[in-house]
Amino acid sequence: MLRFIIRRVIVIIPMLLIVVSLTWTLVRLAPGSFYTGEKKLAPAVEKNLREKYGLDKPWYVQYGKVLKNIARFDFGNSLKYEGQSVNQILLRALPVSATLGITAYLIALLVGITMGALAALKPNSWLDYASMTLAMLGISIPNFVLGPLLVLLFSLTLFWFPPALWNGFPSKSLVLPALTLSAIYIAYIARLTRSGMLEVMRSDYIRTARAKGLSETQVVTRHALRGGLLPVVSFSGPALAFLITGTVVVERIFALPGLGNYFINACFNRDEPLIIGIVAFIAISVLVFNLLVDISYAFIDPRIRY
Amino acid sequence: MHSPARVVLPKSEKNRKKILDANPKLNAAVTGKQLVPVGAEDIGVEAVDDYTLRISFSVPAPYFINMMPHQFFRALHQKTIEKFGSAWTDAGNIVTSGAFKLESWKHYDRIVVARDPMNWDARNVKLDRVVFYLLTENATMMSLYKAGELDATYNHTVPSAWLDVIGPLKDFMDAPEAAIDYYNFNTSKGPTADVRVRKAMNMSLDKKALANWRHVKALTAMTPDGIFPGYPQPKGDPFDPEKAKRLLAEAGYRDASGNFDPKKFEASEVELIVNPDANNLPYAEFIQAQWKQNLGVTISIRVMEAKTLSKTMSALEYKGVARTGYAADYMDPYTFLSIFGSTGGANNTGWLDPKYVALLEEANRAVDHQKRYQLLAQAEQLLLDAQPVIPLTVGTTRSLKKPYLKGFYPNPAMLHPWKYAFIERDSSKWDYGMPEMGN
């Protein structure tokens, strides 16, 4: 187990290097720079700016600086927000994205697993069809459509929840963005739970459990769910990583000051340190959560050994 | 006494040429290969005493007084900037002199300002606090406004597609604005290097139809009309598709009998580039349809992200036509006309006429107001004759305001004196419709 974890942690390094190098190259290939505006700058001013930010140095020096920064987990200063370090911005934006993401994640797990389990226990019943229809809708409706629809219903017709803005946790303004964000995850989790459970319910050890005289509730909660949720676990690890590291569309629709909002604006602003900082952070999160998922397998499924 | 010296290098380009000629040190700083430190004394700025600032000019520059409301001329506290460096604008650090002081600033979230009890006029400031939400999506702003979370929205927040619904509402504030939408021609290459082609492409557009459709005012000249009283504004060419075709025939795109032949026009050498923000794409599609309908020429549209477009435009790498716009920095026609007074800055057409530059300079030397306006109008006529741009529309404020928010008016410069704004509790005094200034 320990060897497995060490091996996986070591793999994170080359993966991160690839992600960062690709990002850096793409940023450099994009036309324009952080100082490009509607008005041209005087050549002397532009030269001064390039010198100040080290853009006049050869590419390998600049690239080396990026790598050095990442090795120290210090992504340097933002080019757009003068005087603010990327780390400061990450620390400020992450709690917003994480609060939203974890709320959406919990909703998705609770609703998704319940829907999927109910559907699997009564296959081909109206409950099954209703759950799976809802799941299909959740997968098919993109969040930039669902968000405004929820706003239209709950904010502008029923006036239950505010249509946007960030007011911390807990607050009513968290409800609609969290629901919007969770919809597609509810759908995936419900479908994964259903298929996982259906398979497990037909397996030998469930028949054994029933033969031992366990009640149906005990069979489902102690044996079937545990085995049936394996696909959900492997899906939900990376899902959590993506959820807490910010979602561009939902954060923009609901005007939330999270990582996704910073990220998209950093791209428009060509704010290289901030772009690389956010990408590296997301990459590390995804890799770490994947690792956690793999470790958790060992506890959920007794057959898996590392 | 800190601000003018801080801003002069990057931004005082409006008439810096004249100031520069008189000052070799400053001239070297701006036009030279390197930056030279410049002190306040080099640019004719001095603090006479604690309450008096003297700015000396080498030319009369009569528009200067109108530049004073611009943020470049805010008084700053030198010691604060020296102490905090680039963090001097953070809440808690910044020292301001207005009716409100910065309480907090959360990026992409909100800026909160509170009444400054130390302000000289604090007794007459009615609001305790103003919260500015930093929103990017217009639809989100509309929802927040409708749900009662906002008391007002800033300019251009009502999406064009919603104007039919929102336009008749009494909350809707729609006044002219000193901001224009126009297209640049690349005059350095391709068919648009020919002034006849440029004039034809301009004349074949029914701008009134565009303006009616978009609920704005048509723009035929380079300055918006009706905003600068007494300015003898030239009108520019009217909508005239027949003349447009004749001009194109003259430019060589003609059949054997000498009539304009759309097939001869090198439509592949011309494209219309726009950035996808706001209403630029619907505008472009309308204009594309007009060229198709009135000239029989199909010009393709290319959508380009804003920074990429800026770079393409300033390098004159675009083929034909590129979208841009300009909002007045101060209330004077010169703010628009000065764009084409040099090849730097926002002039991305490649067009520069020494005669035009000379007229602008002469105008700014004129002490007599009306004489100056006439000279500026002459320059504008010269610009319109050369047609390096297609003027399209004049902006309108297109914002929303709740009836109970009083002392808040739409205005052409988009600057709001917040100290006069207040919440009226007595509903009989509420505004139903756009308030008149002074009521």
XYZ file of C-alpha atoms in Angstrom:
745
model
C 0.000 0.000 0.000
C 2.715 2.473 0.997
C 4.750 1.614 -2.087
C 1.694 2.154 -4.206
C 1.079 5.603 -2.689
C 4.704 6.663 -3.097
C 4.696 5.516 -6.719
C 1.536 7.495 -7.410
C 2.852 10.629 -5.726
C 5.996 10.473 -7.854
C 3.871 10.222 -11.018
C 2.244 13.545 -10.101
C 5.491 15.382 -10.862
C 5.854 14.551 -14.587
C 2.084 14.938 -15.076
C 2.197 18.405 -13.564
C 5.206 19.295 -15.691
C 3.342 18.330 -18.859
C 0.230 20.289 -17.885
C 2.176 23.401 -16.928
C 4.395 23.295 -20.012
C 1.397 22.939 -22.321
C -0.382 25.807 -20.578
C 2.669 28.029 -20.708
C 3.140 27.335 -24.415
C -0.518 28.033 -25.184
C -0.447 31.309 -23.261
C 2.655 32.330 -25.166
C 1.075 31.402 -28.495
C -2.029 33.505 -27.807
C -1.809 36.875 -29.547
C -1.602 39.966 -27.401
C -0.203 40.460 -23.948
C -1.439 41.607 -20.576
C -0.630 45.184 -21.538
C -2.360 45.040 -24.950
C -5.234 47.467 -24.941
C -7.343 49.374 -27.406
C -4.638 51.985 -27.577
C -1.134 51.218 -28.718
C 1.628 51.809 -26.193
C 4.632 53.966 -26.974
C 7.592 51.687 -27.817
C 9.598 53.003 -24.857
C 6.735 52.242 -22.479
C 6.292 48.759 -23.905
C 10.031 48.105 -23.634
C 10.006 49.214 -20.023
C 7.075 46.958 -19.217
C 8.721 43.978 -20.870
C 11.904 44.593 -18.910
C 10.027 44.982 -15.651
C 8.270 41.635 -16.061
C 11.285 39.819 -17.506
C 9.618 39.303 -20.889
C 12.748 40.490 -22.689
C 14.730 37.466 -21.485
C 15.156 34.338 -23.654
C 12.258 31.863 -23.466
C 14.181 29.198 -21.556
C 15.015 31.676 -18.785
C 11.342 32.620 -18.468
C 10.237 28.992 -18.636
C 12.824 28.055 -16.025
C 11.464 30.754 -13.749
C 7.953 29.333 -14.105
C 9.179 25.851 -13.160
C 11.177 27.181 -10.241
C 8.127 29.045 -8.976
C 5.976 25.934 -9.154
C 8.561 23.829 -7.348
C 8.290 26.274 -4.464
C 4.476 26.539 -4.714
C 4.896 30.253 -5.260
C 3.363 31.297 -8.552
C 4.635 34.869 -8.477
C 2.618 38.046 -8.801
C -0.436 38.585 -10.919
C 0.150 40.878 -13.883
C -3.381 42.255 -13.892
C -3.892 42.765 -10.165
C -0.849 44.785 -9.383
C 0.773 43.974 -6.062
C -1.185 40.770 -5.462
C 0.417 37.373 -5.527
C -1.233 34.468 -7.285
C -1.191 32.597 -3.982
C -3.195 35.370 -2.331
C -5.749 35.236 -5.127
C -5.980 31.431 -4.904
C -6.524 31.650 -1.169
C -9.254 34.242 -1.648
C -11.083 32.507 -4.494
C -10.731 28.894 -3.395
C -13.063 29.102 -0.356
C -15.828 30.444 -2.610
C -15.405 27.705 -5.197
C -14.883 25.034 -2.563
C -17.983 26.019 -0.586
C -20.073 25.959 -3.719
C -18.436 22.754 -4.970
C -18.763 20.792 -1.741
C -22.398 21.850 -1.328
C -23.143 20.753 -4.877
C -21.211 17.530 -4.294
C -23.166 16.637 -1.171
C -26.456 17.361 -2.934
C -25.317 15.228 -5.852
C -24.311 12.298 -3.648
C -27.443 12.393 -1.532
C -29.938 12.821 -4.348
C -28.015 10.772 -6.918
C -27.444 7.706 -4.742
C -31.025 7.768 -3.421
C -32.443 8.041 -6.933
C -30.146 5.339 -8.297
C -30.718 2.922 -5.421
C -34.500 3.286 -5.558
C -34.407 2.711 -9.301
C -32.252 -0.394 -8.920
C -34.395 -1.919 -6.173
C -37.531 -1.663 -8.265
C -36.259 -2.037 -11.817
C -38.731 -1.208 -14.584
C -41.158 0.327 -12.101
C -42.500 3.881 -12.455
C -39.914 4.920 -9.838
C -37.138 3.572 -12.018
C -38.456 5.319 -15.125
C -39.002 8.614 -13.300
C -35.502 8.581 -11.797
C -33.835 7.709 -15.061
C -35.844 10.315 -16.989
C -34.740 12.952 -14.487
C -31.170 11.718 -14.813
C -31.371 11.899 -18.592
C -32.635 15.476 -18.336
C -29.835 16.354 -15.948
C -27.238 15.088 -18.379
C -28.811 16.715 -21.420
C -29.575 20.198 -20.101
C -26.381 22.266 -20.029
C -25.859 24.339 -16.898
C -25.975 27.640 -18.772
C -29.578 26.758 -19.636
C -30.518 25.194 -16.315
C -29.118 28.116 -14.268
C -31.245 30.831 -15.905
C -34.287 28.505 -15.842
C -33.918 28.002 -12.097
C -33.442 31.753 -11.674
C -36.574 32.401 -13.688
C -38.598 30.024 -11.547
C -37.202 30.491 -8.037
C -35.953 34.093 -8.137
C -38.128 35.977 -10.564
C -41.437 34.134 -10.224
C -41.535 32.670 -6.710
C -38.960 35.089 -5.206
C -37.587 32.344 -2.931
C -33.858 32.714 -3.564
C -31.696 35.593 -4.822
C -30.716 35.206 -8.492
C -26.970 35.775 -7.971
C -24.215 37.202 -5.736
C -21.984 35.688 -3.105
C -23.065 36.008 0.507
C -20.908 33.378 2.170
C -22.004 30.112 3.784
C -24.722 29.346 4.672
C -26.889 31.687 2.681
C -29.915 31.571 0.446
C -27.865 32.779 -2.483
C -25.930 29.499 -2.457
C -28.992 27.392 -3.271
C -29.478 28.050 -6.969
C -25.826 27.856 -8.058
C -25.324 24.673 -6.020
C -28.428 23.079 -7.570
C -27.354 24.117 -11.065
C -23.892 22.758 -10.525
C -25.064 19.489 -9.012
C -27.628 18.609 -11.695
C -25.284 16.813 -14.053
C -23.505 15.047 -11.157
C -26.837 13.906 -9.709
C -27.616 12.431 -13.089
C -24.290 10.608 -13.476
C -24.302 9.332 -9.909
C -27.911 8.107 -10.194
C -27.118 6.168 -13.361
C -23.871 4.734 -11.973
C -25.562 3.727 -8.718
C -28.406 2.066 -10.565
C -26.229 -0.026 -12.858
C -23.750 -0.850 -10.080
C -26.541 -1.928 -7.732
C -28.372 -3.964 -10.361
C -25.213 -5.949 -11.024
C -24.481 -6.490 -7.348
C -28.077 -7.463 -6.509
C -27.740 -10.439 -8.843
C -24.400 -11.583 -7.444
C -23.762 -14.649 -5.333
C -22.874 -12.939 -2.104
C -26.217 -11.114 -2.030
C -27.968 -14.472 -2.467
C -25.802 -15.780 0.390
C -26.749 -12.809 2.546
C -30.422 -13.418 1.856
C -29.970 -17.153 2.532
C -28.453 -16.320 5.911
C -31.822 -14.764 6.697
C -30.830 -11.104 6.719
C -33.632 -8.612 6.303
C -33.906 -6.879 2.947
C -32.868 -3.530 4.514
C -29.702 -5.110 5.897
C -28.952 -6.763 2.576
C -29.244 -3.464 0.757
C -27.473 -1.145 3.198
C -24.697 -3.442 4.422
C -23.884 -5.440 1.312
C -25.453 -4.197 -1.898
C -24.785 -0.490 -1.525
C -21.167 -1.029 -0.573
C -20.433 -3.033 -3.673
C -22.777 -1.110 -5.935
C -21.165 2.217 -5.112
C -17.694 1.376 -6.417
C -18.303 3.011 -9.821
C -19.723 6.041 -8.001
C -16.578 6.337 -5.919
C -14.279 6.241 -8.915
C -16.409 8.863 -10.636
C -16.860 11.144 -7.678
C -13.182 11.595 -6.762
C -12.164 13.559 -9.843
C -15.655 15.086 -9.859
C -15.020 16.577 -6.439
C -11.679 17.939 -7.627
C -13.368 19.702 -10.541
C -16.234 20.916 -8.381
C -14.137 22.594 -5.727
C -11.633 24.127 -8.114
C -14.225 26.309 -9.731
C -16.662 26.145 -12.531
C -16.487 28.893 -15.099
C -20.063 28.914 -16.328
C -21.923 28.675 -13.033
C -19.659 31.207 -11.339
C -20.216 33.641 -14.187
C -23.988 33.217 -14.382
C -24.338 33.664 -10.633
C -21.572 36.270 -10.324
C -19.546 34.349 -7.755
C -15.955 35.450 -7.082
C -14.514 31.927 -7.325
C -11.586 30.359 -9.122
C -13.533 29.788 -12.335
C -14.324 33.468 -12.658
C -10.696 34.410 -12.005
C -9.519 31.798 -14.448
C -11.604 32.927 -17.401
C -10.712 36.563 -16.790
C -7.048 35.688 -16.373
C -7.198 34.152 -19.848
C -8.843 37.241 -21.340
C -6.275 39.412 -19.558
C -3.345 37.169 -20.570
C -2.379 37.127 -16.908
C 0.195 34.375 -17.304
C 1.193 33.745 -13.657
C -2.454 33.568 -12.616
C -3.397 31.230 -15.486
C -0.511 28.885 -14.701
C -1.186 29.085 -10.985
C -4.824 28.110 -11.379
C -4.107 25.362 -13.917
C -1.372 23.885 -11.737
C -3.650 24.014 -8.726
C -6.483 22.252 -10.564
C -4.076 19.646 -11.938
C -2.666 18.890 -8.482
C -6.176 18.646 -7.038
C -7.344 16.215 -9.713
C -4.251 14.039 -9.318
C -4.509 13.995 -5.541
C -8.221 13.199 -5.541
C -7.655 10.376 -8.004
C -5.066 8.975 -5.645
C -7.475 9.235 -2.721
C -10.088 7.372 -4.727
C -7.676 4.565 -5.487
C -6.769 4.297 -1.828
C -10.428 4.249 -0.795
C -11.075 1.265 -3.089
C -9.080 -0.883 -0.732
C -11.463 -0.077 2.083
C -14.687 -0.411 0.126
C -13.973 -3.546 -1.857
C -12.281 -6.269 0.168
C -11.085 -7.952 -3.069
C -8.792 -5.041 -3.995
C -5.230 -5.188 -2.646
C -2.297 -2.988 -3.595
C 0.568 67.430 -5.670
C 1.303 63.922 -6.730
C -1.042 62.978 -9.506
C -0.052 64.978 -12.610
C 3.553 63.821 -12.468
C 2.343 60.237 -12.067
C 0.086 60.284 -15.069
C 1.793 62.483 -17.559
C 3.892 59.915 -19.367
C 1.393 57.256 -20.317
C -1.725 59.319 -20.736
C -1.457 63.043 -21.454
C -1.173 62.363 -25.165
C -4.101 64.628 -26.027
C -1.880 67.589 -26.703
C 1.457 66.379 -25.580
C 3.018 67.025 -28.941
C 2.753 70.757 -28.461
C 3.980 70.597 -24.911
C 6.802 68.329 -25.962
C 8.161 70.651 -28.643
C 8.811 73.231 -25.981
C 10.557 70.783 -23.690
C 13.425 68.644 -24.972
C 13.731 66.622 -21.786
C 10.112 65.586 -21.828
C 10.223 65.091 -25.574
C 13.064 62.615 -25.106
C 11.018 60.838 -22.479
C 8.042 60.302 -24.736
C 9.448 59.934 -28.228
C 12.902 58.642 -27.398
C 14.117 55.114 -27.052
C 14.285 55.256 -23.297
C 12.348 56.728 -20.459
C 13.834 59.724 -18.719
C 12.684 60.727 -15.249
C 10.459 63.773 -15.498
C 9.521 65.994 -12.593
C 6.450 68.155 -12.170
C 8.467 71.267 -13.032
C 9.205 69.890 -16.509
C 5.540 69.741 -17.435
C 4.480 73.120 -16.124
C 2.679 71.884 -13.031
C 3.290 73.560 -9.697
C 1.699 73.799 -6.281
C 1.444 77.516 -5.563
C 0.335 76.948 -1.979
C -1.513 74.281 -0.007
C -4.754 74.910 -1.857
C -3.681 76.117 -5.306
C -2.451 74.126 -8.246
C -1.112 75.940 -11.297
C -0.880 74.215 -14.662
C 0.847 76.218 -17.408
C 0.286 75.601 -21.111
C 2.292 76.289 -24.204
C -0.997 76.484 -26.184
C -4.421 77.683 -24.970
C -5.862 74.103 -24.942
C -9.407 75.330 -24.242
C -10.753 71.808 -23.777
C -8.474 71.286 -20.814
C -11.000 72.475 -18.254
C -13.355 69.725 -19.468
C -10.685 67.141 -18.796
C -10.554 67.955 -15.105
C -13.375 65.567 -14.030
C -11.364 62.686 -15.498
C -9.812 60.351 -12.948
C -6.278 61.363 -14.026
C -6.789 64.594 -12.184
C -7.812 63.219 -8.805
C -5.618 64.442 -5.992
C -3.568 61.652 -4.454
C -1.699 61.354 -1.230
C 1.957 60.982 -2.075
C 3.096 59.473 1.235
C 0.463 56.710 0.983
C 1.704 55.646 -2.415
C 5.310 55.701 -1.247
C 4.423 53.685 1.809
C 2.283 50.952 0.219
C 3.693 50.789 -3.293
C 1.374 48.943 -5.634
C -0.979 48.102 -2.748
C -1.908 51.755 -2.270
C -5.345 51.230 -3.824
C -6.352 48.544 -1.301
C -9.082 49.303 1.196
C -7.480 50.553 4.380
C -4.521 52.008 2.493
C -6.034 54.361 -0.052
C -6.520 57.999 0.866
C -9.288 59.734 -1.046
C -10.815 63.187 -1.059
C -14.354 62.458 -2.246
C -17.658 62.248 -0.440
C -17.219 58.496 0.050
C -14.260 56.410 1.114
C -13.405 52.869 0.133
C -14.589 50.388 2.739
C -13.860 47.105 0.991
C -13.016 45.795 -2.435
C -13.545 42.147 -3.289
C -12.582 41.278 -6.840
C -15.374 39.986 -9.076
C -17.698 40.529 -6.149
C -18.242 44.034 -4.798
C -16.809 47.405 -3.889
C -18.299 49.063 -0.840
C -17.860 52.779 -0.207
C -19.047 54.572 2.920
C -19.730 58.231 3.566
C -16.550 59.981 4.607
C -17.336 62.035 7.720
C -14.160 64.051 7.102
C -15.351 65.305 3.717
C -15.927 69.072 3.589
C -19.529 68.561 2.518
C -20.316 65.420 4.541
C -23.476 66.968 5.999
C -25.079 67.095 2.569
C -24.135 63.554 1.559
C -27.316 61.553 1.886
C -26.311 57.944 1.400
C -24.428 56.156 4.196
C -23.031 53.536 1.910
C -22.993 52.546 -1.748
C -22.354 48.959 -2.843
C -21.102 48.427 -6.381
C -21.475 44.844 -7.550
C -18.810 43.806 -10.012
C -20.887 41.883 -12.502
C -20.045 40.822 -16.021
C -23.202 39.178 -17.306
C -25.951 41.576 -18.358
C -28.626 38.921 -17.919
C -27.494 38.404 -14.300
C -27.758 42.149 -13.691
C -31.276 42.184 -15.103
C -32.305 39.304 -12.822
C -30.811 40.995 -9.773
C -32.557 44.230 -10.674
C -35.890 42.496 -11.116
C -35.505 40.564 -7.867
C -34.939 43.855 -6.061
C -31.286 43.246 -5.155
C -30.098 46.314 -7.082
C -31.360 49.899 -7.096
C -29.779 50.852 -10.397
C -27.604 49.418 -13.127
C -24.861 51.162 -15.024
C -24.835 52.008 -18.729
C -25.447 49.479 -21.519
C -26.684 46.817 -19.168
C -30.012 46.189 -20.887
C -29.258 43.676 -23.639
C -30.422 44.847 -27.071
C -32.616 41.827 -27.538
C -34.587 42.814 -24.425
C -35.159 46.444 -25.391
C -38.611 45.768 -26.797
C -39.692 44.482 -23.403
C -37.714 46.788 -21.124
C -37.820 49.943 -23.291
C -41.406 50.906 -22.351
C -40.816 50.410 -18.603
C -40.655 53.524 -16.476
C -37.373 52.361 -14.913
C -35.650 52.527 -18.275
C -33.105 55.369 -18.575
C -32.194 56.049 -22.159
C -30.279 59.255 -22.847
C -27.596 59.989 -25.446
C -24.070 59.240 -24.448
C -20.742 60.618 -25.639
C -19.737 57.233 -26.965
C -19.662 56.000 -30.530
C -19.506 52.733 -32.397
C -17.552 52.742 -35.631
C -15.601 50.503 -37.959
C -11.973 51.054 -38.929
C -10.837 50.657 -42.512
C -7.383 49.333 -43.160
C -6.262 52.111 -45.524
C -2.806 50.618 -45.944
C -3.648 47.654 -48.173
C -6.295 45.823 -50.167
C -9.375 47.294 -51.825
C -10.001 49.544 -48.807
C -6.808 51.464 -49.574
C -8.945 53.190 -52.243
C -10.989 56.059 -50.800
C -13.762 55.376 -53.353
C -14.200 51.868 -52.016
C -14.284 53.188 -48.458
C -16.857 55.830 -49.337
C -18.983 53.297 -51.209
C -18.944 50.857 -48.317
C -20.034 53.653 -45.998
C -22.717 55.059 -48.309
C -24.313 51.697 -48.928
C -25.285 51.310 -45.259
C -28.705 52.380 -44.058
C -27.571 53.533 -40.630
C -30.990 54.855 -39.695
C -32.431 51.379 -40.067
C -29.590 49.988 -37.950
C -30.163 52.653 -35.298
C -33.928 52.089 -35.204
C -33.473 48.376 -34.881
C -30.948 48.743 -32.056
C -32.777 51.615 -30.300
C -29.827 53.995 -30.686
C -29.011 57.074 -32.786
C -27.364 56.885 -36.178
C -23.905 58.398 -36.489
C -22.817 59.844 -39.818
C -19.887 61.966 -38.628
C -17.023 61.219 -36.243
C -18.530 63.175 -33.332
C -21.973 62.444 -31.883
C -24.364 65.240 -32.707
C -26.408 67.138 -30.153
C -23.891 66.665 -27.340
C -21.605 69.641 -28.020
C -23.841 72.734 -28.277
C -22.732 75.234 -30.920
C -20.396 72.833 -32.679
C -20.973 73.147 -36.471
C -20.757 69.452 -37.038
C -20.307 68.204 -40.609
C -22.881 65.620 -41.570
C -20.926 63.022 -43.515
C -22.232 61.160 -46.543
C -25.902 60.135 -46.539
C -27.214 56.670 -47.397
C -26.919 56.487 -51.195
C -26.493 52.995 -52.680
C -26.609 54.261 -56.271
C -23.726 56.647 -55.721
C -21.909 53.857 -53.902
C -22.181 51.654 -56.974
C -20.974 54.480 -59.234
C -17.946 54.991 -56.979
C -17.123 51.298 -57.064
C -17.461 51.288 -60.860
C -15.041 54.224 -60.942
C -12.672 52.287 -58.725
C -12.454 49.654 -61.472
C -15.082 47.114 -60.412
C -17.158 47.445 -63.591
C -18.393 45.398 -66.507
C -17.872 46.169 -70.187
C -20.597 48.809 -70.260
C -19.032 50.637 -67.323
C -21.604 49.659 -64.677
C -20.669 48.319 -61.264
C -20.245 44.570 -61.327
C -20.312 42.916 -57.880
C -18.481 39.882 -59.264
C -15.450 42.012 -60.030
C -15.177 43.230 -56.447
C -12.497 41.324 -54.564
C -14.797 40.356 -51.722
C -12.332 37.739 -50.535
C -9.819 40.512 -49.853
C -12.166 42.219 -47.437
C -13.545 40.856 -44.210
C -15.306 42.349 -41.242
C -13.652 41.511 -37.932
C -15.484 42.002 -34.647
C -14.927 40.965 -31.074
C -17.821 38.921 -29.680
C -18.646 41.220 -26.761
C -21.983 42.966 -26.295
C -23.918 43.577 -29.486
C -21.055 43.592 -31.948
C -22.090 40.458 -33.764
C -25.718 41.446 -34.455
C -24.406 44.801 -35.690
C -21.983 43.062 -38.005
C -24.644 40.734 -39.383
C -26.911 43.678 -40.099
C -24.129 45.476 -41.935
C -23.141 42.372 -43.830
C -26.765 42.059 -44.991
C -26.789 45.714 -46.065
C -23.706 45.287 -48.233
C -25.203 42.143 -49.710
C -28.529 43.838 -50.394
C -27.292 47.210 -51.595
C -24.076 46.278 -53.399
C -24.519 42.565 -54.071
C -21.222 41.927 -52.326
C -20.798 39.308 -49.606
C -18.240 40.308 -46.995
C -17.448 37.569 -44.518
C -17.511 38.196 -40.770
C -14.740 36.973 -38.519
C -15.171 36.927 -34.761
C -11.978 37.531 -32.820
C -11.347 37.637 -29.078
C -10.816 41.227 -27.855
C -7.056 41.204 -27.234
C -6.361 39.341 -30.440
C -8.440 41.904 -32.313
C -6.610 44.816 -30.649
C -3.291 43.391 -31.723
C -4.467 42.630 -35.263
C -5.856 46.140 -35.609
C -2.880 48.021 -34.271
C -0.512 46.049 -36.503
C -2.829 46.807 -39.481
C -2.929 43.090 -40.187
C -6.667 42.985 -40.777
C -8.261 42.718 -44.183
C -10.685 45.544 -44.810
C -12.830 46.397 -41.842
C -12.554 45.995 -38.053
C -14.970 46.969 -35.319
C -14.135 49.478 -32.610
C -15.727 52.170 -30.489
C -14.751 55.173 -28.432
C -16.139 56.764 -25.304
C -15.379 60.417 -24.688
C -12.695 61.084 -22.104
C -14.021 64.639 -21.718
C -16.860 66.718 -23.109
C -15.328 68.201 -26.247
C -15.328 67.135 -29.915
C -11.540 66.988 -29.708
C -11.733 63.811 -27.635
C -12.992 61.984 -30.751
C -11.069 63.929 -33.388
C -7.729 63.510 -31.607
C -7.864 59.756 -32.271
C -6.691 60.446 -35.829
C -4.152 63.114 -34.881
C -1.381 60.504 -34.747
C -0.769 56.946 -35.859
C -0.392 55.731 -32.290
C -3.110 55.244 -29.719
C -6.488 54.212 -31.044
C -5.901 55.152 -34.693
C -5.753 51.716 -36.239
C -6.557 52.737 -39.804
C -3.141 53.625 -41.180
C -4.599 56.997 -42.212
C -2.716 60.135 -41.177
C -3.007 63.452 -42.993
C -0.631 66.296 -42.017
C -3.334 68.761 -43.040
C -5.692 67.186 -40.525
C -3.073 67.296 -37.790
C -2.323 70.958 -38.620
C -6.022 71.865 -38.399
C -6.328 70.240 -34.994
C -3.254 72.075 -33.774
C -4.539 75.350 -35.077
C -7.881 74.744 -33.399
C -6.228 74.155 -30.060
C -4.220 77.342 -30.408
C -7.412 79.327 -31.052
C -8.573 81.291 -28.038
C -11.960 82.156 -29.510
C -14.351 79.335 -28.734
C -16.441 79.546 -31.901
C -13.367 79.900 -34.124
C -11.960 76.788 -32.511
C -15.153 74.841 -33.122
C -15.084 75.900 -36.776
C -11.515 74.689 -37.196
C -12.378 71.389 -35.522
C -15.365 71.022 -37.829
C -13.109 71.633 -40.831
C -10.815 68.910 -39.611
C -13.770 66.580 -39.110
C -14.935 67.284 -42.672
C -11.472 66.417 -43.944
C -11.594 63.179 -41.988
C -15.006 62.307 -43.393
C -13.820 63.053 -46.944
C -10.995 60.568 -46.491
C -13.356 58.070 -44.796
C -10.841 55.982 -42.836
C -13.784 54.832 -40.714
C -17.450 53.931 -41.000
C -19.323 55.833 -38.302
C -22.236 53.682 -37.145
C -24.169 54.697 -34.060
C -24.088 56.916 -30.986
C -24.442 55.068 -27.724
C -27.345 55.568 -25.379
C -27.242 54.958 -21.650
C -29.706 52.010 -21.669
C -29.693 51.554 -17.918
C -32.291 50.965 -15.205
C -33.129 52.855 -12.046
C -35.756 52.191 -9.383
C -38.299 55.010 -8.934
C -37.191 55.608 -5.327
C -33.573 56.325 -6.249
C -33.447 60.108 -6.614
C -30.732 62.585 -7.528
C -29.384 60.146 -10.066
C -29.536 61.046 -13.752
C -28.403 59.527 -16.990
C -25.709 61.733 -18.489
C -23.498 61.707 -21.598
C -20.221 61.227 -19.735
C -21.430 58.304 -17.602
C -20.127 59.949 -14.430
C -22.469 59.983 -11.468
C -22.075 62.415 -8.560
C -23.024 59.921 -5.860
C -23.134 62.505 -3.111
C -26.419 63.827 -4.483
C -28.111 60.434 -4.817
C -30.596 59.384 -2.147
C -33.428 56.978 -1.408
C -36.852 58.635 -1.346
C -39.219 56.999 1.154
C -42.218 59.081 0.145
C -43.666 57.306 -2.866
C -45.484 60.411 -4.088
C -42.094 61.930 -4.927
C -40.813 58.955 -6.876
C -39.660 59.210 -10.484
C -41.925 57.602 -12.974
C -39.923 57.864 -16.153
C -36.591 59.506 -16.837
C -35.973 62.366 -14.371
C -35.209 65.832 -15.692
C -31.941 67.288 -14.434
C -32.561 69.878 -11.729
C -35.853 68.463 -10.472
